[in-house]
C-alpha positions as a printed NumPy array, in Angstrom:
array([[ -0.08 ,  -0.043,   0.116],
       [  2.876,   2.279,  -0.891],
       [  1.797,   5.828,  -1.635],
       [ -1.288,   6.118,   0.548],
       [ -1.895,   9.311,   2.499],
       [ -2.302,   9.491,   6.285],
       [ -5.886,   9.857,   5.66 ],
       [ -6.136,   6.98 ,   3.077],
       [ -4.515,   4.882,   5.861],
       [ -6.889,   6.238,   8.548],
       [ -9.794,   5.054,   6.304],
       [ -8.371,   1.735,   6.032],
       [ -8.358,   1.512,   9.734],
       [-11.895,   2.747,   9.799],
       [-10.836,   5.965,  11.313],
       [-12.543,   8.724,   9.426],
       [-12.677,  11.319,  12.543],
       [-10.06 ,  13.398,  11.056],
       [-12.153,  13.867,   7.805],
       [-14.683,  16.587,   6.79 ],
       [-17.269,  16.917,   3.985],
       [-14.75 ,  18.702,   2.019],
       [-12.335,  16.15 ,   2.103],
       [-14.938,  13.247,   1.499],
       [-16.839,  14.937,  -1.558],
       [-13.75 ,  16.236,  -3.366],
       [-10.532,  14.073,  -2.639],
       [ -9.16 ,  11.728,  -5.55 ],
       [ -5.817,  10.252,  -4.969],
       [ -3.53 ,  12.021,  -7.601],
       [ -2.416,   8.898,  -9.136],
       [ -5.454,   6.528,  -9.585],
       [ -8.232,   9.03 ,  -8.868],
       [ -9.811,   6.973,  -6.3  ],
       [-11.95 ,   8.554,  -3.558],
       [-12.038,   7.264,   0.085],
       [-15.2  ,   5.3  ,  -0.979],
       [-13.201,   3.32 ,  -3.686],
       [-10.698,   2.699,  -1.164],
       [-13.014,   0.998,   1.192],
       [-14.715,  -0.494,  -1.317],
       [-11.454,  -2.258,  -2.413],
       [-10.38 ,  -2.992,   1.296],
       [-11.439,  -6.631,   0.708],
       [ -8.363,  -7.235,  -1.609],
       [ -5.985,  -6.424,   1.293],
       [ -7.648,  -8.693,   3.56 ],
       [ -7.86 , -11.91 ,   1.446],
       [ -8.235, -14.263,   4.256],
       [-11.559, -12.684,   5.496],
       [-14.365, -14.475,   3.589],
       [-17.035, -11.979,   5.038],
       [-16.841,  -8.242,   4.834],
       [-15.839,  -6.505,   7.97 ],
       [-19.142,  -4.778,   9.474],
       [-16.692,  -1.766,  10.438],
       [-15.777,  -1.302,   6.843],
       [-19.808,  -1.005,   6.024],
       [-19.921,   1.356,   8.687],
       [-17.211,   3.297,   7.559],
       [-18.596,   3.422,   3.921],
       [-21.815,   4.751,   5.298],
       [-20.327,   7.259,   7.257],
       [-18.142,   8.414,   4.261],
       [-21.633,   8.494,   2.218],
       [-23.441,  10.812,   5.051],
       [-20.255,  13.137,   5.112],
       [-19.963,  13.256,   1.241],
       [-22.749,  11.732,  -0.889],
       [-21.573,  12.933,  -4.1  ],
       [-18.368,  10.902,  -3.566],
       [-20.616,   7.77 ,  -4.658],
       [-20.897,   9.008,  -8.287],
       [-17.013,  10.244,  -8.639],
       [-14.94 ,   7.816, -11.144],
       [-11.477,   6.727, -10.882],
       [ -8.98 ,   6.581, -13.472],
       [-10.564,   3.118, -14.709],
       [-14.022,   5.112, -15.216],
       [-15.338,   3.181, -12.23 ],
       [-17.635,   4.369,  -9.293],
       [-17.199,   3.026,  -5.989],
       [-20.088,   0.679,  -6.618],
       [-18.057,  -0.745,  -9.564],
       [-14.989,  -1.162,  -7.361],
       [-17.077,  -2.834,  -4.623],
       [-18.63 ,  -5.395,  -7.023],
       [-15.347,  -6.366,  -8.501],
       [-13.722,  -6.684,  -5.173],
       [-16.609,  -8.66 ,  -3.942],
       [-17.661,  -6.292,  -1.223],
       [-21.435,  -7.069,  -1.642],
       [-22.331,  -5.491,   1.749],
       [-20.451,  -2.006,   0.628],
       [-22.059,  -2.283,  -2.956],
       [-25.642,  -2.709,  -0.988],
       [-24.977,   0.399,   0.921],
       [-23.91 ,   2.263,  -2.269],
       [-26.724,   1.251,  -3.871],
       [-29.142,   2.361,  -1.157],
       [-27.443,   5.823,  -1.08 ],
       [-28.052,   6.291,  -4.819],
       [-31.499,   5.157,  -4.592],
       [-32.107,   7.844,  -1.716],
       [-30.238,  10.508,  -3.53 ],
       [-32.543,  10.292,  -6.718],
       [-35.622,  10.031,  -5.002]])
């Protein structure tokens, strides 16, 4: 996980206390254009021995969505939204939270 910022490492550790709405809404990593939601959605890849998602990861994803709901629609350098990333990495529980967020936002 070379090249991660301190905030990204905090997100991976389910600590988003140092983030504010602006951080979550506009942050994109300069290299891969991933948001914090992309990062937490892909976290399962870093935990290959864990078959089921971590409930703390889902809680972190939901908190990130509340802090910066527009980030749900941001795309990375592969043109993937956090939902795409969650599904590619098998994070079905986080994908469900992202789907719920987009449904709530569009109604």
